[in-house]
Each structure stands twice: as structure tokens, then as C-alpha cells.
Coordinates of C-alpha atoms and ligand atoms in Angstrom, one line a residue:
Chain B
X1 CA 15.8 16.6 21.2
X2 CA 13.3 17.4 18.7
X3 CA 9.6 15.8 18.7
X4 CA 10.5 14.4 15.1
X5 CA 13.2 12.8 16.2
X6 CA 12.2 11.3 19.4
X7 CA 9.3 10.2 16.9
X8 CA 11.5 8.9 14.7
X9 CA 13.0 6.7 17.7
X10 CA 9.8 5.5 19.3
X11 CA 9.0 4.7 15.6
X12 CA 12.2 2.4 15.1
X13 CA 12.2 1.2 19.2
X14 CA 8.3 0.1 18.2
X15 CA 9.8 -1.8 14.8
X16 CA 12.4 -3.6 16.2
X17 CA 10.8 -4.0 19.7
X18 CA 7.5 -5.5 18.3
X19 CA 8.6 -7.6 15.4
X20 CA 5.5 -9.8 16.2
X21 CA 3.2 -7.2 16.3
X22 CA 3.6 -5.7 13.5
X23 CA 3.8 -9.3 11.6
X24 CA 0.5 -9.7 12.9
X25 CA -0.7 -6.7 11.7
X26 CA 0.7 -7.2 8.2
X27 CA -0.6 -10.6 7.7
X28 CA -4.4 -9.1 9.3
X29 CA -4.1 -6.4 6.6
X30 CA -2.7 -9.1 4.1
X31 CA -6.0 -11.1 5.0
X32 CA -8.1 -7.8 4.4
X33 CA -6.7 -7.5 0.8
X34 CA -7.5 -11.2 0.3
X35 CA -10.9 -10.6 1.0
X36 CA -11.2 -7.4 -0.6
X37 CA -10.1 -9.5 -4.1
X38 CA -12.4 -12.6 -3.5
X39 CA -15.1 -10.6 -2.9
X40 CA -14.9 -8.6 -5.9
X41 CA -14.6 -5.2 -4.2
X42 CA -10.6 -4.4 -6.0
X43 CA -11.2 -1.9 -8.2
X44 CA -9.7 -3.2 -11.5
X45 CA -9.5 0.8 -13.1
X46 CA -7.4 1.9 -10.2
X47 CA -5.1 -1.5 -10.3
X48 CA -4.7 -0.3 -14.1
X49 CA -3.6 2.9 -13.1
X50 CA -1.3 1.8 -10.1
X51 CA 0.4 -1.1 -12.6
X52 CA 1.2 1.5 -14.6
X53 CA 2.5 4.5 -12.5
X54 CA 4.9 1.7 -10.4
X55 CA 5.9 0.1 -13.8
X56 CA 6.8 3.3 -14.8
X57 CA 8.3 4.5 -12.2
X58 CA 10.6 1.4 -12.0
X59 CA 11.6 1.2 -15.3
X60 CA 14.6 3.2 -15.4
X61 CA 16.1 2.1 -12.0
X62 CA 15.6 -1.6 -12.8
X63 CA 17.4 -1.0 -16.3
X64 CA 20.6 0.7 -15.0
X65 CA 20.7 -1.3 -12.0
X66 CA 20.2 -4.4 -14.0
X67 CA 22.9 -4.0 -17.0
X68 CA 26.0 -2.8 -14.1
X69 CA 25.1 -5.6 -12.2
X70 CA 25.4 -8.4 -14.6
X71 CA 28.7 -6.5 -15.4
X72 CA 29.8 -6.1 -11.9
X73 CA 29.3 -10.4 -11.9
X74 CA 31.4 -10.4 -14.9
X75 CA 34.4 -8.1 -13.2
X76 CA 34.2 -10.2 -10.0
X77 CA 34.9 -13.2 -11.7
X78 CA 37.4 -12.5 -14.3
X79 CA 40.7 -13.1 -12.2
X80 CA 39.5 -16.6 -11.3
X81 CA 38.4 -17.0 -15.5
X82 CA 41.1 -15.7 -16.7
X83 CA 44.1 -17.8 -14.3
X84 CA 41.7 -20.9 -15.0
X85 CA 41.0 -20.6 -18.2
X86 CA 37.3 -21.6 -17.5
X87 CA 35.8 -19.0 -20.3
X88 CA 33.1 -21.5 -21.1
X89 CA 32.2 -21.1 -17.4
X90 CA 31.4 -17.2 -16.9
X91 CA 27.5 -17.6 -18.3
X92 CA 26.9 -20.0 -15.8
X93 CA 28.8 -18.3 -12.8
X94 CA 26.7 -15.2 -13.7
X95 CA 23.3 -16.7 -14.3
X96 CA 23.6 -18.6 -11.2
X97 CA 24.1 -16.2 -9.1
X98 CA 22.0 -13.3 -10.9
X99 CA 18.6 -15.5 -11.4
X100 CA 19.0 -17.1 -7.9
X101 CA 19.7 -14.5 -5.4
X102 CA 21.2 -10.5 -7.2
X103 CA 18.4 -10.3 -9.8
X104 CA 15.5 -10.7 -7.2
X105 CA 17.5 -9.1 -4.5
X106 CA 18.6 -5.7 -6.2
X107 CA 15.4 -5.2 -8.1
X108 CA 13.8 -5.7 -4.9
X109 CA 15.4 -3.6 -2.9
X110 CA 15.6 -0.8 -5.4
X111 CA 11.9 -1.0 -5.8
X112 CA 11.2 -0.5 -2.4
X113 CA 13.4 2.9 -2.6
X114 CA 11.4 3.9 -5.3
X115 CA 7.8 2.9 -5.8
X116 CA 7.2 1.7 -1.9
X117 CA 8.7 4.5 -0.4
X118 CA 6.4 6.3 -2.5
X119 CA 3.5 4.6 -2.0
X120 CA 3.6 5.0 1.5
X121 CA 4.1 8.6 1.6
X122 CA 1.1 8.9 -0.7
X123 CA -1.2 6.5 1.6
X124 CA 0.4 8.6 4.3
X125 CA -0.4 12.2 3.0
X126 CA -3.7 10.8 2.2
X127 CA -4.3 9.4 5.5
X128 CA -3.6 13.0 7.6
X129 CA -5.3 15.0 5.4
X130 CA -8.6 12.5 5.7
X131 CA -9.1 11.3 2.1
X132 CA -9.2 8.0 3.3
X133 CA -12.1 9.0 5.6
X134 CA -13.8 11.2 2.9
X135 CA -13.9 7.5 1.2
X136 CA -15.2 5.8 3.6
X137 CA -17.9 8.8 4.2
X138 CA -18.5 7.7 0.9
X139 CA -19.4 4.8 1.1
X140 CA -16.1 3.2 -0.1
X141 CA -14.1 0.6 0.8
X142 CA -10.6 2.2 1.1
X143 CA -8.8 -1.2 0.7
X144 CA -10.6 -2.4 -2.6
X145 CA -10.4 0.9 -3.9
X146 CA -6.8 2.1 -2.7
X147 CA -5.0 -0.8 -0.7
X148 CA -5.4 -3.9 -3.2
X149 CA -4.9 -2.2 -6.5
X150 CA -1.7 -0.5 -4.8
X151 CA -0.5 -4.1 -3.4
X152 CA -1.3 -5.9 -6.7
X153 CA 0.8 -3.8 -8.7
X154 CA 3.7 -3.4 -6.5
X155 CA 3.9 -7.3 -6.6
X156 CA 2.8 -7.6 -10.2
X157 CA 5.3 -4.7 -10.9
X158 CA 8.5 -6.7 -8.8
X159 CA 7.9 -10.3 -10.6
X160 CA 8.2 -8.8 -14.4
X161 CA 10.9 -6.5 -13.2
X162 CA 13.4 -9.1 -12.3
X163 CA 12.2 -10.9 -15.3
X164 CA 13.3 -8.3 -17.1
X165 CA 16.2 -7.5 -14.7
X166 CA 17.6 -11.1 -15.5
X167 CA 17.6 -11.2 -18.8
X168 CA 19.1 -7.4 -18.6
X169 CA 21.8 -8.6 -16.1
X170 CA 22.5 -11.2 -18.4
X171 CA 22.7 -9.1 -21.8
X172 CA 25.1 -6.9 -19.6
X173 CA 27.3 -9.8 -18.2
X174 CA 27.7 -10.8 -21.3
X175 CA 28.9 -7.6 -23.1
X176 CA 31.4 -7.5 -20.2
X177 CA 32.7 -10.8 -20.8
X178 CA 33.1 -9.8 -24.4
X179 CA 34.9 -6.5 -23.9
X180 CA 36.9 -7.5 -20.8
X181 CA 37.9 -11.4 -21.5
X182 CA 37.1 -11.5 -25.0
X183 CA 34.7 -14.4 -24.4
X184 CA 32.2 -14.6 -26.9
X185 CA 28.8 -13.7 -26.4
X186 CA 28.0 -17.2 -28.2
X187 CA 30.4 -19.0 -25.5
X188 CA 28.5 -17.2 -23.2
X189 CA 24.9 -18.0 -24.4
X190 CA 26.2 -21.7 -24.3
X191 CA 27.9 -21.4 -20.5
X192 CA 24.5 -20.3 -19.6
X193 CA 21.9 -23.0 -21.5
X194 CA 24.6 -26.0 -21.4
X195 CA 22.9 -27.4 -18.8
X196 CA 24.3 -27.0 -15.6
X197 CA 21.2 -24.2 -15.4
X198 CA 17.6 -24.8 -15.5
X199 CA 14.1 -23.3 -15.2
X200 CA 14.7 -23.8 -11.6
X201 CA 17.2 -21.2 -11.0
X202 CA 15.1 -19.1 -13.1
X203 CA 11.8 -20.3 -10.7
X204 CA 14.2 -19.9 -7.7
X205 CA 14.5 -16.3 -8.4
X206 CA 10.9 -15.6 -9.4
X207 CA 9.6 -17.3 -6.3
X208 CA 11.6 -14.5 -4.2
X209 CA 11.0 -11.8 -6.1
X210 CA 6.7 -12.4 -5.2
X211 CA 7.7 -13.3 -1.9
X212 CA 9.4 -9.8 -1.9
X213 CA 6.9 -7.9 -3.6
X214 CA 4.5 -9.4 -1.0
X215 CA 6.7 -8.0 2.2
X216 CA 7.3 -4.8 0.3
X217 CA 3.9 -4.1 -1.0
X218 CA 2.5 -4.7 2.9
X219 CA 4.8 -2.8 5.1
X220 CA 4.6 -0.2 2.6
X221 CA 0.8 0.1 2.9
X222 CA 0.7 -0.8 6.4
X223 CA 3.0 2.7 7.3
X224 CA 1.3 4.6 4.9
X225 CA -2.2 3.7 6.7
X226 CA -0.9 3.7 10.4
X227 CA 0.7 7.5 9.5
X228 CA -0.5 10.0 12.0
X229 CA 0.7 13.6 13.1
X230 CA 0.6 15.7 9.6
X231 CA 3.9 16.0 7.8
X232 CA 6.3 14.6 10.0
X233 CA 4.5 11.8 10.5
X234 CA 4.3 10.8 6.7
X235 CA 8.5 11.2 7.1
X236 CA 8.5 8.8 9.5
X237 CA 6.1 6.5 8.4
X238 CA 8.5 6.7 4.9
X239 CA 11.3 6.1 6.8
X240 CA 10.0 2.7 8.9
X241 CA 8.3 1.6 5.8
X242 CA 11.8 1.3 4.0
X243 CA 13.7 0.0 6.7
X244 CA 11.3 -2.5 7.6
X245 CA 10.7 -3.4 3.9
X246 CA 14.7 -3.8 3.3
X247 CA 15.3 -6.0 6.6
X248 CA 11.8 -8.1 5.4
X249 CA 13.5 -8.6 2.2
X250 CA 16.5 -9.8 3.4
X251 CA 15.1 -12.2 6.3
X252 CA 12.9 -14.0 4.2
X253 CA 15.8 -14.6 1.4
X254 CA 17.7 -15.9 3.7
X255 CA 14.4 -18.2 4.8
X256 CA 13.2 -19.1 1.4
X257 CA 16.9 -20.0 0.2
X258 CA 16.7 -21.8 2.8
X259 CA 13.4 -24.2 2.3
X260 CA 13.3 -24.1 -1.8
X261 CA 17.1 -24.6 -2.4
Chain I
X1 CA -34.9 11.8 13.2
X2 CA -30.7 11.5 14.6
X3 CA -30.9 11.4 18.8
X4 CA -27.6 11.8 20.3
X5 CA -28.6 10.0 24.1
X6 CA -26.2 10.7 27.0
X7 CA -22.4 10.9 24.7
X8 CA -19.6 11.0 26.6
X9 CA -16.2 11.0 24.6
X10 CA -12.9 11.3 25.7
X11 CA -9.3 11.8 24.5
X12 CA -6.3 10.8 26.9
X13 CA -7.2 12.7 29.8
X14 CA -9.5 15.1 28.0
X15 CA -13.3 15.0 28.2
X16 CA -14.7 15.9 25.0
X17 CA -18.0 15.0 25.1
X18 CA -20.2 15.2 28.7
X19 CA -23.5 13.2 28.2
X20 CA -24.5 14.9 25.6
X21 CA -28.4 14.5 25.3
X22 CA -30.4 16.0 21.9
X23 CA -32.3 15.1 18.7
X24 CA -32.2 16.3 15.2
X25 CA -35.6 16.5 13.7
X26 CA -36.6 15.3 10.1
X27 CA -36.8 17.2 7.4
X28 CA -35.5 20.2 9.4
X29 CA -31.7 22.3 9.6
X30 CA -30.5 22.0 13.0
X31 CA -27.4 23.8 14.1
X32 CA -24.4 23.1 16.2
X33 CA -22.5 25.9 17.8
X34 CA -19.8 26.2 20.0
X35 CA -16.2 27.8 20.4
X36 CA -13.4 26.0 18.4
X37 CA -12.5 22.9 19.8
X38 CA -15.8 22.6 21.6
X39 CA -15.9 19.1 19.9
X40 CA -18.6 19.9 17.1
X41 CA -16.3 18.2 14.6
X42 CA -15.7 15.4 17.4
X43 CA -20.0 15.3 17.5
X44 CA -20.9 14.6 13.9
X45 CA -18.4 12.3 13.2
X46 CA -20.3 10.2 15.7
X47 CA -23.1 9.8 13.6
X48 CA -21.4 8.4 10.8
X49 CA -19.2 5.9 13.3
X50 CA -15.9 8.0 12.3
X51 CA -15.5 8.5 15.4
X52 CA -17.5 6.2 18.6
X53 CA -18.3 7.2 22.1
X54 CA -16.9 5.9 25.4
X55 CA -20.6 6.0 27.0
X56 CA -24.0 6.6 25.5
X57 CA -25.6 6.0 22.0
X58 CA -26.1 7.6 18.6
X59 CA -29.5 6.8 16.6
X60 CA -30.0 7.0 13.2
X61 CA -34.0 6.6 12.9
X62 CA -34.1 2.8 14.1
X63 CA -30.3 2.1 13.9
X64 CA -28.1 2.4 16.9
X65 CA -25.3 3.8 14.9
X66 CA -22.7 3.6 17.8
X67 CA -23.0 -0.3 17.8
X68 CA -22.6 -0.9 14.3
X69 CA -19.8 -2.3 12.2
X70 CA -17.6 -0.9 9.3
X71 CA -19.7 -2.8 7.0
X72 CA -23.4 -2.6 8.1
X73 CA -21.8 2.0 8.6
X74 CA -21.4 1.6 5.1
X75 CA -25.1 1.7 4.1
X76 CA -25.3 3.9 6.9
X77 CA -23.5 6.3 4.9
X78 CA -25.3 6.4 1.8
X79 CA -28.0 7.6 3.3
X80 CA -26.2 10.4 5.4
X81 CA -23.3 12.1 4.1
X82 CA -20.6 14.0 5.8
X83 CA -19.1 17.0 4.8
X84 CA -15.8 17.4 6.3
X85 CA -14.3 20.6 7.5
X86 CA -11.4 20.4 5.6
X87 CA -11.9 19.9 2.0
X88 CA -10.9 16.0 1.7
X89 CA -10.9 16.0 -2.3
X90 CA -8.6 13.1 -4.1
X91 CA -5.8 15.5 -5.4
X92 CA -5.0 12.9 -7.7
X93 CA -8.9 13.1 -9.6
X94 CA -10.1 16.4 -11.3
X95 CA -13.1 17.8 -9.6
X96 CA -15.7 16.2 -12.0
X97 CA -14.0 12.7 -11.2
X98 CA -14.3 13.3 -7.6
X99 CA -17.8 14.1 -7.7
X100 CA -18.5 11.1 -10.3
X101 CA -16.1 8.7 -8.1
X102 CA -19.4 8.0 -6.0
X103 CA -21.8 7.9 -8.6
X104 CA -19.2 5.1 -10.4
X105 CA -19.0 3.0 -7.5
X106 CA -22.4 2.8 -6.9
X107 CA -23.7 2.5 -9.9
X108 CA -25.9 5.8 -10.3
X109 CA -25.9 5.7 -14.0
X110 CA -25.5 3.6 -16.6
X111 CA -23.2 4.8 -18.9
X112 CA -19.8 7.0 -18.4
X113 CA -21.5 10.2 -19.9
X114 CA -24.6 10.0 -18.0
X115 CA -22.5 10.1 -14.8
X116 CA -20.1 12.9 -15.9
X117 CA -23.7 15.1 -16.7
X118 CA -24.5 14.1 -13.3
X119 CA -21.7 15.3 -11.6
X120 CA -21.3 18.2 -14.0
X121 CA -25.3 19.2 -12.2
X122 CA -24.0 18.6 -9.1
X123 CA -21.3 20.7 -9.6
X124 CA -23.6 23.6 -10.9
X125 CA -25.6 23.5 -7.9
X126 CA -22.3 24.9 -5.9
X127 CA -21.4 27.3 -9.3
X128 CA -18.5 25.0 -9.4
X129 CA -18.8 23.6 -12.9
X130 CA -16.8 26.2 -15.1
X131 CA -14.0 24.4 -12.9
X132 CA -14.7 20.6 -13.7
X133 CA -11.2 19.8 -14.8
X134 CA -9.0 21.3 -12.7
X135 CA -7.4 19.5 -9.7
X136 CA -8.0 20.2 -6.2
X137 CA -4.3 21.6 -5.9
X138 CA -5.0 24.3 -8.4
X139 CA -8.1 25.5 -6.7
X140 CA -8.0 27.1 -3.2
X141 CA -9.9 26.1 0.4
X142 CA -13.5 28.0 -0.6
X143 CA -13.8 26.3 -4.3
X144 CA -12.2 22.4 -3.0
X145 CA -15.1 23.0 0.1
X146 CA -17.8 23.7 -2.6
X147 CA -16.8 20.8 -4.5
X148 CA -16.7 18.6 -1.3
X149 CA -20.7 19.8 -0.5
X150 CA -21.6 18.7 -4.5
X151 CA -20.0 15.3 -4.2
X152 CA -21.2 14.7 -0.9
X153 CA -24.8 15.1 -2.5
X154 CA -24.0 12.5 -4.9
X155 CA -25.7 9.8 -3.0
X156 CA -29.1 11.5 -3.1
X157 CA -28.7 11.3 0.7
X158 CA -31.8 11.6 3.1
X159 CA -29.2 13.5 5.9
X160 CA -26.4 15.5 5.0
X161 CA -23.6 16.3 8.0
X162 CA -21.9 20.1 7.5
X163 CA -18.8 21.0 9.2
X164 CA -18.2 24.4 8.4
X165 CA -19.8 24.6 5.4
X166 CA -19.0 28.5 5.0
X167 CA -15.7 28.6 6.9
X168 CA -13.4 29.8 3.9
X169 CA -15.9 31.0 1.7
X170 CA -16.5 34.4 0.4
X171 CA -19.8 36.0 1.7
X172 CA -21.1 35.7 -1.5
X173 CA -20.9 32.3 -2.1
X174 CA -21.4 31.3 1.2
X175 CA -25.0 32.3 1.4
X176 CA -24.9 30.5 -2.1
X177 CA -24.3 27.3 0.1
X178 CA -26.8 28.7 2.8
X179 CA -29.4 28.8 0.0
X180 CA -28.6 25.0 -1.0
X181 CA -29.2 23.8 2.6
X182 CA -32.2 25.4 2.8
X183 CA -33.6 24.3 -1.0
X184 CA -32.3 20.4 -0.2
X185 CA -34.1 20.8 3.1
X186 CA -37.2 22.6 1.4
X187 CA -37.4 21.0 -1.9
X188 CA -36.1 17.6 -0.8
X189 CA -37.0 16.8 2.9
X190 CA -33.1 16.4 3.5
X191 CA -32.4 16.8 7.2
X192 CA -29.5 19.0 7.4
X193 CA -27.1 19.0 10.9
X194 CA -24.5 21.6 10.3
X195 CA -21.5 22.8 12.7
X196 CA -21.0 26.9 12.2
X197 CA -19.9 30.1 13.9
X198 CA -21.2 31.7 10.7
X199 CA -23.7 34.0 12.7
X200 CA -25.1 34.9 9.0
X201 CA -25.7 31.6 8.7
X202 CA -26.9 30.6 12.0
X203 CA -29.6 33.4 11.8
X204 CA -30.6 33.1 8.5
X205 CA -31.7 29.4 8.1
X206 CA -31.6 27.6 11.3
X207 CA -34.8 26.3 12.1
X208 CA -32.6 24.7 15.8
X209 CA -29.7 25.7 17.2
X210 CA -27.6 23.5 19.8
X211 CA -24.8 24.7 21.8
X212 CA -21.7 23.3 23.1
X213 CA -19.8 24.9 25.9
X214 CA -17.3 22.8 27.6
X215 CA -18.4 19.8 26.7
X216 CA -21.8 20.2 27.7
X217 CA -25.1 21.1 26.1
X218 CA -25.6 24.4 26.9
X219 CA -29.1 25.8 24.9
X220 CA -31.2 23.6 23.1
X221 CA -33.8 26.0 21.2
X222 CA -35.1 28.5 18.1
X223 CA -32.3 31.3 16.6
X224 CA -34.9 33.6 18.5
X225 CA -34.6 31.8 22.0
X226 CA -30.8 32.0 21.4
X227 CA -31.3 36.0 20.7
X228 CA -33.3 36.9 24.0
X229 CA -31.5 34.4 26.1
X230 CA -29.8 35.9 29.3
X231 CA -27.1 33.3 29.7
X232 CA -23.9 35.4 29.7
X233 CA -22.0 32.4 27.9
X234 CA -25.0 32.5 24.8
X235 CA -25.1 36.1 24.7
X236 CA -21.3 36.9 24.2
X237 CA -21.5 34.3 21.3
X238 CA -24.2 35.1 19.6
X239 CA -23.1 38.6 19.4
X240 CA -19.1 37.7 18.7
X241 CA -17.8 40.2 22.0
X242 CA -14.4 39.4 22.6
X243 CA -14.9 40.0 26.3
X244 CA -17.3 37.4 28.6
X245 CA -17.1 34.1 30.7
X246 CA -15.6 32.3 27.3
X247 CA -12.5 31.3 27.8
X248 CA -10.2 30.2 25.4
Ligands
ADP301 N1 -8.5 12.0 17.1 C1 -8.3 12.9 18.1 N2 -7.4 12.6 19.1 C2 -7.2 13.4 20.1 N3 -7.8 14.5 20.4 C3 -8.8 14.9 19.5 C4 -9.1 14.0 18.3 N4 -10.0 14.7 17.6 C5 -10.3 15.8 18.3 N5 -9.6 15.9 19.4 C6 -9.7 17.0 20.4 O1 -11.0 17.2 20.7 C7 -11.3 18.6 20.9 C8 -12.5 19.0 20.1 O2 -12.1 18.9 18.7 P1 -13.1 19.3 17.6 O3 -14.3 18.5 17.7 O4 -12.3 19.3 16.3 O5 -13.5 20.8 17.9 P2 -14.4 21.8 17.0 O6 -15.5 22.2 17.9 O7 -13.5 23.0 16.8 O8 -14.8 21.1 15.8 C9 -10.0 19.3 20.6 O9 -9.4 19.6 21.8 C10 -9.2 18.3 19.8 O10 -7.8 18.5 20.0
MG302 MG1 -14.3 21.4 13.9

């Protein structure tokens, strides 16, 4: 067996073995960010530029992921429309379930494939070849420079983009409904805003999505900083970065569903 | 004045460092020298608390480096600067915003322009300038390393930490960098500690020279006490033979 992937193996053993461990870790990095911000040391030009390479970056996934989905809800649900009739239903079956559990949990996840897979192989690459040192050398605080900005916008970044993913989902389902059922969008519209959904569906949602950016935006920097062992190790570190971000995600859905429902 | 007092440093089973006992006068360039893997790189990041010892202490004038912490390093380290031996440029900042980064967050300068001329002197003083807005990926190991050295100066720092300065360079623009050390230790009392197997180097402007051999201190003393010495371990390394008690 190779190096890499008995690596690769300690790396997962140590994820799974040491759940506590490393949520010690996250929330002692978590706490260095905090204090990074309230003491003035982020550095606002670098969170300028991070918010805009993650928005960027996200942009396109979030926009096809968000229009099939709220078509996908639409597809799902027309047998039971059509056999009941219940047309006037579909834009609340797919707002309810897009704002309060897909739109957060697909952006989500497909932001932590893109921009927090990236960003830990950046912190990573940055960490083995000693830039974070060189700052340091310098006099520079490596978390208000590099580690805030970078958590900032991933969880700026993941609360707009299932705004926008929602109201993408929606404009899809919609369409759907229109093409497939022949419901009009109009119908729709009303299905959705006759009252059987509120704000707090749409606050349901949002409250995950932070809660997610927060679990992303951690584990991704904490791999990215712990990476040692030149190449490989940035592979791996990418590797337990997104597996621990994606099983994060999940766990504390299923907890915050749980407590805010 | 930095005093390195009994260091001992280990890695896993590995001993490093062995009570490791010298000083590094003021104002002067003092040289370490040693095979690779000697630990020179291992020694100078002690003085900057990159790295910190598993026995003895490092002394930065009245600080005792070793005992500080990440914050109270910090103004440690504008006042001694460390040049890596691997070019650690940000590949994502041009050259001039590397050297200007510092200047920026430390508020040399009061106004954008006035740091970019800064760093655009600062990158004249290693003939780097024509090459301000490139990126460290378009640049190779010799150029990155001379930019390193000019933003390393940035600080105006009283001690400067070389490691490798010339490793890399062409021979003509490493005695460029041979002829900085000496001017910021001439011109600007700088204390200069620099790691080498540059024999130019070494002989041409080390007022000290330390060895390290296995750990150890071997010969503490002037580039002309490391010349006449009779110790067959200085000898073969000061004149690069390939055969001698070196192993390795
Ligand atoms: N962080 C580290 N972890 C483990 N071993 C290290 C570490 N840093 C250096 N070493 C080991 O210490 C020894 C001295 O390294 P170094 O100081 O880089 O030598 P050199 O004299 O060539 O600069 C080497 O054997 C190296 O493998
Ligand atoms: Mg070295």
C-alpha cells in the first residue's frame, strides 16, 4: 500500500475516530476568527477580494443546480397533482420543501465542492510551501489576513446563494409546472403566497444555510492549515475537508430541523 | 547582540540540535556553516520562535525569545526579519504587492503611491524592479529569492536572518546580494546572521563564521581561523573535497 493511501486512511480513521477532537479544534479556530474580527485585525481588502472570487466561483453551480431542482420538485409531485387535482397546491409543495430543507441543502453542499474544496487546497499549498510562515515572519497575523476574510465570505457567499437559489428554484418549479401540468405561473405565485407559507420557511432556510456556511467555512480552513507532507498532503487534506464538510452539513440539518422547527 | 545558550532540539528520535552555545554580535555578519541538513535552517528559525527548543534559550538583546508568545514574537519580528530558504512569495500578489504587503500593514507610508515608490526602492536595491508586476510563478527560484531579501527589508529591521541567500542565484547577482549584506551591515548597523555553503560568500564578507557538524558546534572563529584550522572535518569543507571524515 502506498504512503498516500495509508495517509489517506489515517486521515479518515483520525476524522471519524476523533469526532470530538476535531470539534474542539474547529470551535478553538472558530474562537480565533472571533477575535481576529473584534479586534479589528480582519483585513477588510482581502475579505473584498475573497467575497468576490467565492461569489464568482459559485455563481454558475448555484444557477444550474438551483433552476433543475425546483424542476425536479415539480416532476416529483405531478402524479400526486395531477390524480388529485390539487394544481393550486404545487407552489406550496415546492416552496415548502425548497426554502426549508433543498435550497439550503444543495447550495450547500455544492458550495463546499466548489469554493471549500478550494479553499482548502489553496490554505494547503500555502501552508507546505511556508507562506503562512513568511507572514507571520512578517509580522502578520495569518488569521486576520487569510483565515477571517476566507471564512467571512464563504458564509457571506452561502446565505445570498440560497437566497438566490430559492427564488431560482422557485422561477424553475414554476416553469415546470407550466410546461408539464399546465398550471399557471399565476396559480403558482398564489399556491406559494396564499398563506400556508411565511417568512418563516423562508427564515428556516436561511438559518441553515449560515449554520452551514459556518461548518463549511471551518473545516475547510481547519484542513487547509493542519495540511502537512507537500503535495499529497494538500490531496488529502482536500479530501477530509469535503467529507467532513458534507457529513457537518448534514448532522447539523438534521439538528437544527430539529430545535427551530 | 542574539546568544543562542545551551539549544538542544529534537525531531522524533532525531537530535537536531546538541547544546548549542554562541553569540551573534551587533552590528556585525556572522556565518553559519554546516553540511545540509546540519540543522542551520532548524537554528535560525529559533530566533524568530518558528521553530522552539526542547532545552536551552535563545536571546534577542534583553528578550528571551524562546519563552515568548505568538503575539509579544510578533514585535519580535519587526525588528528581525527572516529570509527563508525557499522563496515564500504570495503567488497570488505581483512582486511590488508582496514587497508593499508589509509596508501596508504596518503603516509605513501614508498614502498608496508612497508605498508602491517604497517597494519599487526596495526592489532596486536587489535589481529586481524592471520585474515589479510580474507574479512569482512567472519568475524562477534566483529572482522570487531576491525579491524575498527586498521585502524582508521592508520593516527597516535592526537584524536580518539569511538562509541561503545565494543558493540559486547566478554568481553575478549573488555577490550583488553579498554586497547588500555588507552595505546594510556597513551603512546601517544591521546585524546580519546568514546560513551558506557559498564559500565566495563565506570568504568574502564574514566578519564570524560558526560551524555545525552533527549537531554540535564545531569552530567558533574569523574566515582566517577557519582557513589555517587543522581540524580534518573544517578543512575538507572549507575547501569543498569530496573525500574526508564528512559523512553524508
Ligand atoms: N519540522 C520538522 N520535522 C521533522 N524534522 C525536521 C523538521 N525540520 C527539520 N527537520 C530535520 O532536521 C534536520 C535539519 O534540517 P535543516 O535545519 O533544514 O538542515 P539544513 O542545515 O540543511 O538547513 C533534517 O534532518 C530535517 O529533516
Ligand atoms: Mg536549510
Amino acid at each position: 500500500m502506498s504512503d498516500a493511501e495509508s495517509g489517506a486512511r489515517d486521515e479518515a480513521r483520525s476524522a471519524s475516530e476523533a469526532p470530538l477532537r476535531l470539534a474542539g479544534r474547529l470551535a478553538l479556530l472558530l474562537a480565533a476568527i472571533g477575535r481576529a474580527v473584534a479586534e479589528g485585525e480582519l483585513d477588510r481588502r482581502m475579505f473584498v477580494k475573497s467575497l468576490y472570487e467565492t461569489g464568482v466561483r459559485s455563481l454558475p453551480i448555484v444557477v444550474l443546480t438551483a433552476l433543475f431542482t425546483g424542476g425536479i420538485m415539480v416532476v416529483q409531485a405531478a402524479p400526486i397533482v395531477e390524480r388529485y387535482g390539487a394544481h393550486g397546491l404545487l407552489g406550496w409543495g415546492a416552496g415548502f420543501g425548497t426554502l426549508r430543507e433543498i435550497g439550503p441543502l444543495l447550495t450547500a453542499l455544492m458550495i463546499s465542492g466548489r469554493v471549500g474544496a478550494n479553499n482548502t487546497a489553496e490554505l494547503g499549498t500555502m501552508v507546505v510551501t511556508e507562506q503562512l510562515d513568511a507572514l507571520r515572519a512578517l509580522a502578520i497575523d495569518p488569521v486576520g489576513f487569510l483565515i477571517a476574510p476566507r471564512f467571512l465570505a464563504i458564509v457571506t457567499t452561502l446565505l445570498l446563494a440560497t437566497l438566490f437559489a430559492d427564488a431560482l428554484a422557485l422561477v424553475g418549479a414554476a416553469y415546470v409546472g407550466a410546461a408539464l401540468l399546465g398550471v399557471d405561473p399565476a396559480v403558482f405565485y398564489t399556491g406559494l403566497t396564499s398563506g400556508l407559507l411565511g417568512f418563516g420557511d423562508v427564515a428556516h432556510g436561511l438559518v441553515k444555510s449560515v449554520v452551514f456556511g459556518v461548518v463549511i467555512a471551518l473545516s475547510s480552513c481547519h484542513y487547509g492549515l493542519a495540511t502537512t507532507g507537500g503535495a499529497p498532503g494538500v490531496g488529502r487534506s482536500v479530501n477530509a475537508a469535503v467529507v467532513v464538510s458534507a457529513a457537518g452539513v448534514f448532522l447539523c440539518d438534521f439538528f437544527v430541523s430539529f430545535l427551530i422547527a | 547582540m542574539i546568544s543562542f545558550r545551551e539549544v538542544s532540539k529534537r525531531f522524533g528520535t532525531r537530535t537536531v540540535l546538541d547544546r548549542v552555545t554562541f553569540d551573534v554580535p551587533r552590528g556585525a555578519i556572522s556565518f553559519v556553516i554546516g553540511a545540509s541538513g546540519a540543522g542551520k535552517s532548524v537554528l535560525i528559525k529559533h530566533v524568530t520562535g518558528f521553530v522552539r527548543p526542547d532545552a536551552g534559550e535563545i536571546w534577542l538583546d534583553d528578550l528571551e525569545v524562546s519563552r515568548l508568545g505568538e503575539r509579544e514574537l510578533a514585535s519580535v519580528r519587526k525588528r528581525c526579519a527572516l529570509v527563508f530558504q525557499h522563496a515564500t512569495l504570495f503567488d497570488s500578489q505581483s512582486c511590488l504587492e508582496n514587497v508593499a504587503l508589509p509596508l501596508e500593514k504596518h503603516g509605513r507610508g501614508r498614502t498608496g503611491a508612497e508605498i508602491r515608490a517604497r517597494a519599487r526602492a526596495l526592489l532596486a536595491r536587489v535589481h529586481m524592479e524592471p520585474f515589479a508586476d510580474r507574479y512569482p510563478s512567472e519568475l524562477g527560484e534566483g529572482m522570487k529569492k531576491r525579491v524575498a531579501i527586498a521585502r524582508a527589508l521592508a520593516l527597516d529591521p535592526e537584524y536580518v536572518l539569511f538562509d541561503e541567500p545565494t543558493t540559486g542565484l547566478d554568481p553575478v547577482n549573488a555577490r550583488r546580494v553579498d554586497r547588500l549584506i555588507q552595505t546594510l551591515s556597513r551603512e546601517g548597523g544591521v546585524t546580519s546572521l546568514v546560513v551558506s555553503h557559498d564559500l565566495t560568500s563565506i570568504f568574502g564578507i564574514a566578519d564570524r563564521i560558526v560551524m555545525l557538524y552533527k549537531g554540535r558546534v564545531r569552530l567558533i572563529g574569523t574566515p582566517d581561523d577557519f582557513r589555517q584550522s587543522d581540524d580534518p572535518v573544517v578543512r575538507q569543507f572549507v575547501r569543498g573535497e569530496a573525500e574526508g571524515p564528512m559523512d553524508a
